[in-house]
Coordinates of C-alpha atoms and ligand atoms in Angstrom, one line a residue:
M45 CA 23.0 43.0 72.2
E46 CA 24.7 46.3 72.5
H47 CA 22.2 48.3 70.4
Q48 CA 21.5 51.6 71.9
T49 CA 18.1 53.0 71.1
E50 CA 18.4 56.7 71.0
V51 CA 15.0 58.3 71.8
R52 CA 14.4 61.7 70.2
G53 CA 11.6 64.1 70.0
Q54 CA 10.9 64.3 73.7
G55 CA 10.3 68.0 73.5
S56 CA 7.3 69.4 71.8
A57 CA 8.5 68.5 68.3
R58 CA 7.7 65.1 66.9
H59 CA 10.6 63.3 65.4
A60 CA 11.0 61.5 62.0
E61 CA 13.9 59.3 60.8
I62 CA 14.3 59.0 57.1
A63 CA 16.3 56.5 55.1
G64 CA 17.7 58.0 51.9
A65 CA 18.5 61.5 50.7
G66 CA 17.2 61.2 47.2
F67 CA 14.4 63.4 45.8
A68 CA 11.8 61.4 47.9
G69 CA 13.7 61.6 51.2
L70 CA 14.6 65.2 50.9
T71 CA 11.1 66.2 49.9
A72 CA 9.6 64.4 52.9
A73 CA 12.3 65.9 55.2
I74 CA 11.5 69.5 54.1
A75 CA 7.7 69.0 54.3
L76 CA 8.0 67.6 57.8
A77 CA 10.4 70.2 59.1
R78 CA 8.1 72.9 57.7
R79 CA 5.4 71.4 59.8
G80 CA 7.4 71.6 63.0
W81 CA 9.0 68.1 63.1
S82 CA 12.6 67.4 64.0
V83 CA 14.0 65.4 61.1
R84 CA 17.1 63.3 60.5
V85 CA 18.0 61.8 57.2
H86 CA 20.4 58.9 56.8
E87 CA 22.2 58.8 53.4
K88 CA 24.5 55.8 52.8
G89 CA 26.5 57.8 50.2
L90 CA 29.6 59.5 51.6
E91 CA 28.6 62.7 49.9
L92 CA 25.3 64.4 49.5
R93 CA 24.9 64.4 45.8
E94 CA 23.0 63.0 42.9
Q95 CA 24.7 61.1 40.1
G96 CA 21.9 61.0 37.5
A97 CA 21.5 63.1 34.4
G98 CA 18.4 65.2 33.6
I99 CA 14.8 65.4 34.7
V100 CA 11.6 66.9 33.6
L101 CA 9.3 68.3 36.2
W102 CA 5.6 69.0 35.7
N103 CA 2.9 70.9 37.6
N104 CA 2.7 68.2 40.2
T105 CA 6.2 68.7 41.5
L106 CA 6.5 72.4 40.6
R107 CA 3.6 73.0 43.0
I108 CA 5.5 71.3 45.8
L109 CA 8.7 73.3 45.1
D110 CA 6.5 76.5 45.1
A111 CA 5.0 75.5 48.4
F112 CA 8.6 75.3 49.7
G113 CA 9.4 78.8 48.4
L114 CA 11.8 77.5 45.8
T115 CA 10.3 78.6 42.6
E116 CA 12.8 81.4 41.9
E117 CA 15.8 79.3 42.6
I118 CA 14.4 76.5 40.4
E119 CA 13.7 78.9 37.5
R120 CA 17.1 80.4 37.6
G121 CA 18.8 77.0 37.0
S122 CA 16.4 75.2 34.7
M123 CA 14.6 75.9 31.4
R124 CA 11.2 75.6 29.7
P125 CA 11.8 74.3 26.2
P126 CA 9.5 75.8 23.6
F127 CA 8.1 72.5 22.3
Y128 CA 8.2 68.8 23.1
E129 CA 8.9 67.4 19.7
T130 CA 8.6 63.7 18.6
R131 CA 10.3 62.4 15.5
M132 CA 10.0 59.0 13.9
Q133 CA 12.8 58.0 11.5
N134 CA 13.7 61.7 11.6
R135 CA 10.3 62.9 10.5
I136 CA 8.5 65.2 12.9
V137 CA 5.3 63.5 14.1
S138 CA 4.3 66.1 16.7
D139 CA 5.4 69.4 18.3
E140 CA 3.5 69.9 21.5
D141 CA 3.7 73.0 23.7
V142 CA 1.8 71.1 26.4
P143 CA -0.9 73.8 27.0
G144 CA -2.1 74.2 30.5
I145 CA 0.6 72.1 32.2
P146 CA 3.6 74.0 33.6
W147 CA 6.8 72.0 33.0
R148 CA 10.5 72.6 33.2
T149 CA 13.7 70.6 32.4
M150 CA 16.9 70.6 34.6
T151 CA 19.8 68.5 35.7
R152 CA 19.3 66.0 38.5
P153 CA 22.4 67.3 40.4
F154 CA 20.8 70.8 40.3
L155 CA 17.4 69.7 41.6
H156 CA 19.2 67.6 44.3
S157 CA 21.3 70.6 45.4
V158 CA 18.2 72.9 45.6
L159 CA 16.4 70.3 47.8
S160 CA 19.3 69.5 50.0
S161 CA 20.2 73.1 50.7
A162 CA 16.5 73.8 51.5
A163 CA 16.4 70.8 53.9
I164 CA 19.5 72.1 55.7
R165 CA 17.9 75.6 55.9
E166 CA 14.8 74.1 57.4
G167 CA 16.9 72.5 60.2
V168 CA 16.9 68.9 58.9
E169 CA 19.9 66.9 60.0
I170 CA 21.4 64.9 57.2
V171 CA 23.9 62.2 58.1
T172 CA 26.1 61.0 55.2
G173 CA 27.9 57.6 55.3
S174 CA 24.9 56.3 57.3
E175 CA 23.5 53.1 55.9
V176 CA 20.2 51.8 57.1
V177 CA 20.1 48.0 57.3
E178 CA 16.7 47.3 58.9
A179 CA 13.5 48.9 59.9
R180 CA 10.9 47.9 62.5
D181 CA 7.2 48.7 62.4
A182 CA 7.4 50.3 65.9
G183 CA 9.4 53.1 64.3
T184 CA 13.0 52.2 64.5
L185 CA 15.9 52.0 62.0
R186 CA 19.0 49.9 62.6
L187 CA 22.1 51.4 61.0
A188 CA 25.2 49.6 59.6
N189 CA 27.3 50.9 62.5
G190 CA 25.1 48.9 64.8
S191 CA 23.2 51.8 66.4
E192 CA 19.4 52.1 66.4
V193 CA 17.4 55.2 66.1
S194 CA 13.6 55.7 66.5
G195 CA 11.0 58.2 65.6
D196 CA 7.3 58.8 65.7
L197 CA 7.5 58.3 62.0
V198 CA 10.0 56.4 59.8
I199 CA 10.2 56.9 56.1
G200 CA 11.9 54.4 53.7
A201 CA 13.1 56.6 50.8
D202 CA 16.1 54.4 50.1
G203 CA 15.4 53.8 46.4
V204 CA 14.7 50.7 44.2
G205 CA 16.9 48.4 46.3
S206 CA 15.3 49.5 49.6
A207 CA 16.6 47.8 52.7
V208 CA 13.7 49.3 54.7
R209 CA 11.2 47.5 52.4
D210 CA 13.0 44.3 52.3
S211 CA 13.7 44.1 56.0
L212 CA 10.0 44.5 56.7
D213 CA 9.4 41.6 54.3
I214 CA 7.1 43.7 52.1
R215 CA 6.7 41.6 49.0
Y216 CA 6.4 43.0 45.5
E217 CA 6.0 42.1 41.8
R218 CA 8.6 43.3 39.3
H219 CA 7.9 43.8 35.6
Q220 CA 10.8 44.3 33.3
A221 CA 10.4 45.8 29.8
R222 CA 12.5 44.7 26.8
D223 CA 14.1 48.1 26.5
G224 CA 16.5 50.1 28.7
I225 CA 18.4 53.3 28.6
T226 CA 21.8 54.9 29.1
R227 CA 21.7 58.6 30.2
F228 CA 24.3 61.4 30.0
L229 CA 24.8 65.0 30.8
V230 CA 26.8 66.6 28.0
P231 CA 27.6 70.2 26.9
R232 CA 24.8 71.7 24.7
C233 CA 27.0 72.0 21.5
K234 CA 24.2 74.2 20.2
E235 CA 26.2 75.9 17.5
E236 CA 27.6 72.7 16.1
L237 CA 24.1 71.1 16.0
Q238 CA 22.7 74.3 14.4
A239 CA 25.4 74.1 11.7
I240 CA 24.4 70.5 10.9
E241 CA 20.6 71.1 10.9
P242 CA 19.8 74.8 10.7
D243 CA 16.0 74.4 10.6
T244 CA 15.8 72.5 13.9
E245 CA 14.8 74.3 17.1
W246 CA 17.6 72.9 19.3
D247 CA 16.0 74.3 22.5
N248 CA 13.1 71.8 22.1
V249 CA 12.9 68.5 23.8
I250 CA 13.3 66.2 20.8
D251 CA 12.4 62.5 21.1
F252 CA 14.3 60.9 18.2
W253 CA 12.6 57.5 17.6
N254 CA 14.1 55.1 15.2
L255 CA 12.6 51.6 14.9
E256 CA 13.9 50.4 11.6
P257 CA 16.4 48.8 10.8
R258 CA 16.9 48.7 14.5
V259 CA 15.4 50.2 17.7
L260 CA 17.7 53.0 18.7
R261 CA 16.1 56.1 20.2
V262 CA 17.7 59.3 21.5
L263 CA 15.7 61.5 23.9
Y264 CA 17.3 64.9 23.6
T265 CA 16.4 67.2 26.5
P266 CA 18.1 70.6 27.0
A267 CA 18.5 71.1 30.8
N268 CA 19.8 74.7 30.8
D269 CA 21.8 76.9 28.5
R270 CA 25.0 74.9 29.1
E271 CA 23.9 71.3 29.7
L272 CA 22.1 68.8 27.7
Y273 CA 20.5 65.6 29.0
I274 CA 20.5 62.7 26.4
A275 CA 19.0 59.3 27.0
L276 CA 19.9 56.5 24.6
M277 CA 17.3 53.7 24.5
A278 CA 18.0 50.3 23.0
P279 CA 16.6 46.8 23.6
A280 CA 18.4 44.8 26.3
D281 CA 19.2 42.1 23.8
D282 CA 20.9 44.5 21.4
A283 CA 24.5 44.1 22.7
E284 CA 25.8 47.0 20.5
G285 CA 23.0 49.4 21.3
S286 CA 23.1 48.7 25.1
A287 CA 26.9 48.6 25.2
V288 CA 28.4 50.4 28.3
P289 CA 30.4 51.9 29.9
T290 CA 31.3 53.4 26.5
I291 CA 28.6 53.6 24.0
N292 CA 29.1 52.3 20.5
L293 CA 29.6 55.6 18.7
D294 CA 29.5 54.1 15.2
V295 CA 26.2 52.5 15.7
W296 CA 24.5 55.5 17.3
T297 CA 25.9 58.0 14.8
S298 CA 24.9 55.8 11.9
I299 CA 21.3 56.1 12.9
H300 CA 21.4 59.7 14.3
P301 CA 24.1 61.5 12.3
Q302 CA 22.8 65.0 13.2
L303 CA 23.5 64.2 16.8
T304 CA 27.2 63.4 16.2
P305 CA 28.7 66.3 18.3
V306 CA 26.7 65.3 21.4
L307 CA 27.0 61.6 20.9
K308 CA 30.8 62.0 20.8
K309 CA 30.7 63.8 24.1
A310 CA 28.6 60.9 25.6
A311 CA 31.2 58.4 24.3
G312 CA 33.8 60.1 26.5
I313 CA 31.7 59.5 29.7
E314 CA 31.1 56.2 31.5
G315 CA 27.5 55.2 31.2
K316 CA 25.2 52.7 32.9
Y317 CA 22.5 50.9 31.1
F318 CA 19.2 50.6 33.1
R319 CA 16.5 48.2 32.0
Y320 CA 13.0 49.7 32.5
Q321 CA 11.2 48.2 35.4
T322 CA 8.0 48.6 37.4
N323 CA 7.7 47.4 41.0
R324 CA 4.3 47.0 42.7
L325 CA 4.3 46.4 46.5
E326 CA 1.6 44.6 48.5
Q327 CA 1.6 47.6 50.8
W328 CA 3.4 50.8 51.3
T329 CA 3.2 51.0 55.1
R330 CA 3.9 48.9 58.1
G331 CA 3.1 50.4 61.5
R332 CA 5.0 53.7 61.8
V333 CA 7.0 53.1 58.6
A334 CA 6.0 54.4 55.2
L335 CA 7.8 53.8 51.9
V336 CA 7.9 56.4 49.3
G337 CA 9.7 56.9 45.9
D338 CA 11.4 54.1 44.0
A339 CA 11.4 52.0 47.2
A340 CA 7.7 51.8 46.9
H341 CA 6.8 52.4 43.2
A342 CA 9.7 52.2 40.8
M343 CA 8.3 52.8 37.3
A344 CA 9.2 53.0 33.7
P345 CA 10.3 56.5 32.8
A346 CA 8.0 57.0 29.8
L347 CA 5.8 59.7 31.4
A348 CA 8.8 61.2 33.2
Q349 CA 7.0 60.8 36.6
G350 CA 9.3 58.5 38.7
G351 CA 10.7 61.5 40.5
G352 CA 7.3 63.2 40.3
C353 CA 5.5 60.5 42.1
A354 CA 8.3 60.2 44.6
M355 CA 8.0 63.8 45.5
M356 CA 4.2 63.8 45.5
N357 CA 4.0 60.8 47.9
A358 CA 6.8 62.2 50.1
Y359 CA 4.9 65.5 50.4
T360 CA 1.5 63.9 51.1
V361 CA 2.8 61.4 53.6
A362 CA 4.3 64.3 55.6
E363 CA 1.0 66.1 55.5
A364 CA -1.0 63.0 56.5
A365 CA 1.3 62.2 59.5
S366 CA 1.3 65.8 60.6
A367 CA -2.5 65.9 60.7
A368 CA -2.6 62.7 62.9
S369 CA -2.1 62.5 66.6
T370 CA 1.1 60.6 67.5
G371 CA -0.8 57.5 68.5
D372 CA -2.8 57.5 65.3
I373 CA 0.1 57.7 62.9
P374 CA 0.0 54.0 61.8
D375 CA -3.7 54.4 60.9
A376 CA -3.1 57.7 59.2
L377 CA -0.4 56.0 57.0
V378 CA -2.9 53.3 55.9
E379 CA -5.4 55.9 55.0
W380 CA -2.8 58.0 53.2
E381 CA -1.9 54.9 51.0
R382 CA -5.6 54.3 50.4
I383 CA -6.2 57.9 49.1
E384 CA -2.9 58.7 47.4
R385 CA -1.7 55.4 46.0
P386 CA -4.3 55.0 43.1
Y387 CA -2.7 58.1 41.3
T388 CA 0.7 56.4 41.3
D389 CA -0.7 53.0 40.4
R390 CA -2.4 54.5 37.3
C391 CA 0.8 56.4 36.4
Q392 CA 2.8 53.2 36.7
T393 CA 0.4 51.3 34.5
R394 CA 0.4 54.0 31.8
S395 CA 4.1 54.4 31.9
Q396 CA 4.6 50.6 31.6
R397 CA 2.2 50.4 28.7
Y398 CA 4.1 53.1 26.8
A399 CA 7.4 51.4 27.6
D400 CA 6.1 48.0 26.5
T401 CA 4.5 49.2 23.3
R402 CA 7.0 51.9 22.4
G403 CA 3.8 53.9 21.9
M404 CA 5.5 57.3 22.5
S405 CA 6.9 57.1 19.0
K406 CA 3.5 58.0 17.8
G407 CA 3.8 61.5 19.4
G408 CA 0.8 63.4 20.7
Q409 CA 1.3 62.1 24.2
F410 CA 0.0 65.0 26.2
V411 CA -3.7 64.2 26.0
G412 CA -6.4 62.9 28.2
E413 CA -5.6 60.5 31.0
N414 CA -1.8 60.7 30.3
N415 CA -1.9 64.2 31.9
E416 CA -3.5 63.1 35.1
T417 CA -0.2 62.9 37.1
A418 CA 1.3 66.0 35.5
L419 CA -1.8 68.0 36.4
Y420 CA -2.2 66.7 39.9
D421 CA -1.7 69.3 42.7
P422 CA -0.6 67.6 45.9
T423 CA -0.6 70.9 47.7
D424 CA -4.3 71.5 47.1
P425 CA -6.0 70.7 50.4
R426 CA -9.3 70.1 48.5
R427 CA -7.9 67.7 45.9
H428 CA -9.8 64.7 47.4
D429 CA -13.1 66.3 48.1
D430 CA -14.8 64.2 45.5
V431 CA -12.9 61.0 46.4
V432 CA -13.6 61.3 50.1
A433 CA -17.2 62.0 49.6
R434 CA -17.8 58.7 47.9
Ligands
LIG610 P1 16.8 57.5 44.7 O1 16.9 58.7 43.8 O2 17.2 56.2 44.3 O3 17.4 57.9 46.1 C1 17.6 57.0 47.1 C2 18.6 57.5 48.1 O4 18.8 56.6 49.2 C3 20.0 57.5 47.4 O5 20.6 58.8 47.8 C4 20.7 56.3 48.0 O6 22.1 56.5 48.1 C5 20.1 56.2 49.4 N1 20.1 54.9 49.9 C6 19.9 53.7 49.3 N2 20.0 52.7 50.2 C7 20.2 53.2 51.4 C8 20.3 52.7 52.7 N3 20.3 51.4 52.9 N4 20.6 53.5 53.7 C9 20.7 54.9 53.5 N5 20.6 55.4 52.3 C10 20.3 54.6 51.2 N6 11.5 61.0 37.0 C11 10.8 62.0 36.7 O7 9.8 62.4 37.4 N7 11.0 62.8 35.6 C12 12.1 62.5 34.8 O8 12.3 63.2 33.8 C13 12.9 61.5 35.2 N8 14.1 61.2 34.5 C14 15.0 60.4 35.0 C15 16.2 60.4 34.5 C16 17.2 59.6 35.0 C17 18.6 59.7 34.5 C18 16.9 58.6 36.0 C19 18.0 57.7 36.6 C20 15.6 58.6 36.6 C21 14.6 59.5 36.1 N9 13.4 59.6 36.7 C22 12.6 60.7 36.3 C23 13.0 58.8 37.8 C24 13.3 59.4 39.1 O9 14.5 60.1 39.1 C25 13.3 58.4 40.2 O10 12.1 57.8 40.3 C26 13.7 59.1 41.6 O11 15.0 59.5 41.6 C27 13.4 58.3 42.7 O12 13.7 59.0 43.9 P2 14.0 58.3 45.3 O13 14.4 59.4 46.2 O14 12.8 57.4 45.6 O15 15.2 57.3 45.0
LIG611 N1 11.0 60.9 29.4 C1 12.0 61.2 30.1 C2 13.1 60.3 30.4 O1 14.1 60.6 31.1 C3 13.0 59.0 29.8 C4 11.8 58.7 29.1 C5 10.8 59.7 28.9 C6 12.2 62.6 30.7 C7 14.1 58.1 30.0 O2 14.7 58.2 31.1 O3 10.5 57.2 27.8 O4 12.4 56.5 28.5 C8 11.6 57.4 28.4

């Protein structure tokens, strides 16, 4: 074998190797670099960018971005819609201003560029075109080019199809819902929409549910003053509703005529239909390797916390590894999973229940236990005082 194992971090700084430059990998990289680690991220894509559409961030992630000193930059490129509105068959069932929970909407390419620029400023090395094919629990990654790299900590943040997870033979259960979604970023078209429906507040998030005569839902989310994120949900067995790469414009405008200007824009873009899924792993860590983000806990998007939990767990695993001595990192990762994972497990369960029942169509979602994840503050060092005391 000609593998060369490159040993890094022999100076005072400890070294981490990360697979994947998505929201999870970049968050872990920034958090580690800020705690004095040398960090390298391997991204299989040839360019450092994010292809998705829009995202909603809640307190749990806004706290992390604030801890990174990124609040101003995030606020400049995102928005805080006045209300989160839910409609059923075009009747308003709730208008929630989500009291007590900071939240913002933005595009995914914007969030990705803020995080990747911050990582580079913090001294993180990001290698594009670098595909990870295998991880070992001793703390090594094997790359597609045949080389091998090692760190005191290895993070698998390589998304739902994780090679890190699969090479460690970590098993998981997958649950698929009957529905799925096609997402687009389109121009706001605010004046045209206003002309069609003058009484509507087109700066709101509006969740347009329609269950009769068929299930076709449009989640309308303004992401800034120029860009709109629209997500089109239809059952996987509805060939017309789930048609891609080009949506079936006639079908969608017949149910949601007031959205015609933006649906027309979406029809000019190639879309991908994603079936909702939830993955639950038997464990998130193996030796010096920790999995975070969709690699560890892909979830239904109902509570808009897939990226949220990805960033939370990336942030807290960096904190846990930093607090441990190098020899104790494997044990610290096990303890991290024990303490942090229950929050994500509960969020996955709630999101899956909403996705399975289409229960969000009833509105009034920002109540009680649904808010647990959104309210969580992963940057609060005292957040587990009551848990640890037990
Ligand atoms: P990914 O974003 O999948 O990133 C993985 C990265 O690893 C990619 O860059 C990939 O190229 C790279 N990679 C993969 N394999 C390898 C390999 N073998 N070697 C090297 N690199 C590799 N969540 C929310 O919290 N709120 C929302 O409002 C929300 N809306 C969403 C809207 C859309 C359009 C989508 C698609 C998802 C949404 N989610 C939302 C979910 C959230 O975005 C995901 O949970 C999140 O992106 C997961 O981040 P990640 O870094 O774990 O994985
Ligand atoms: N909320 C958000 C979202 O993007 C989706 C859902 C809820 C922000 C779909 O991606 O319920 O499907 C949902």
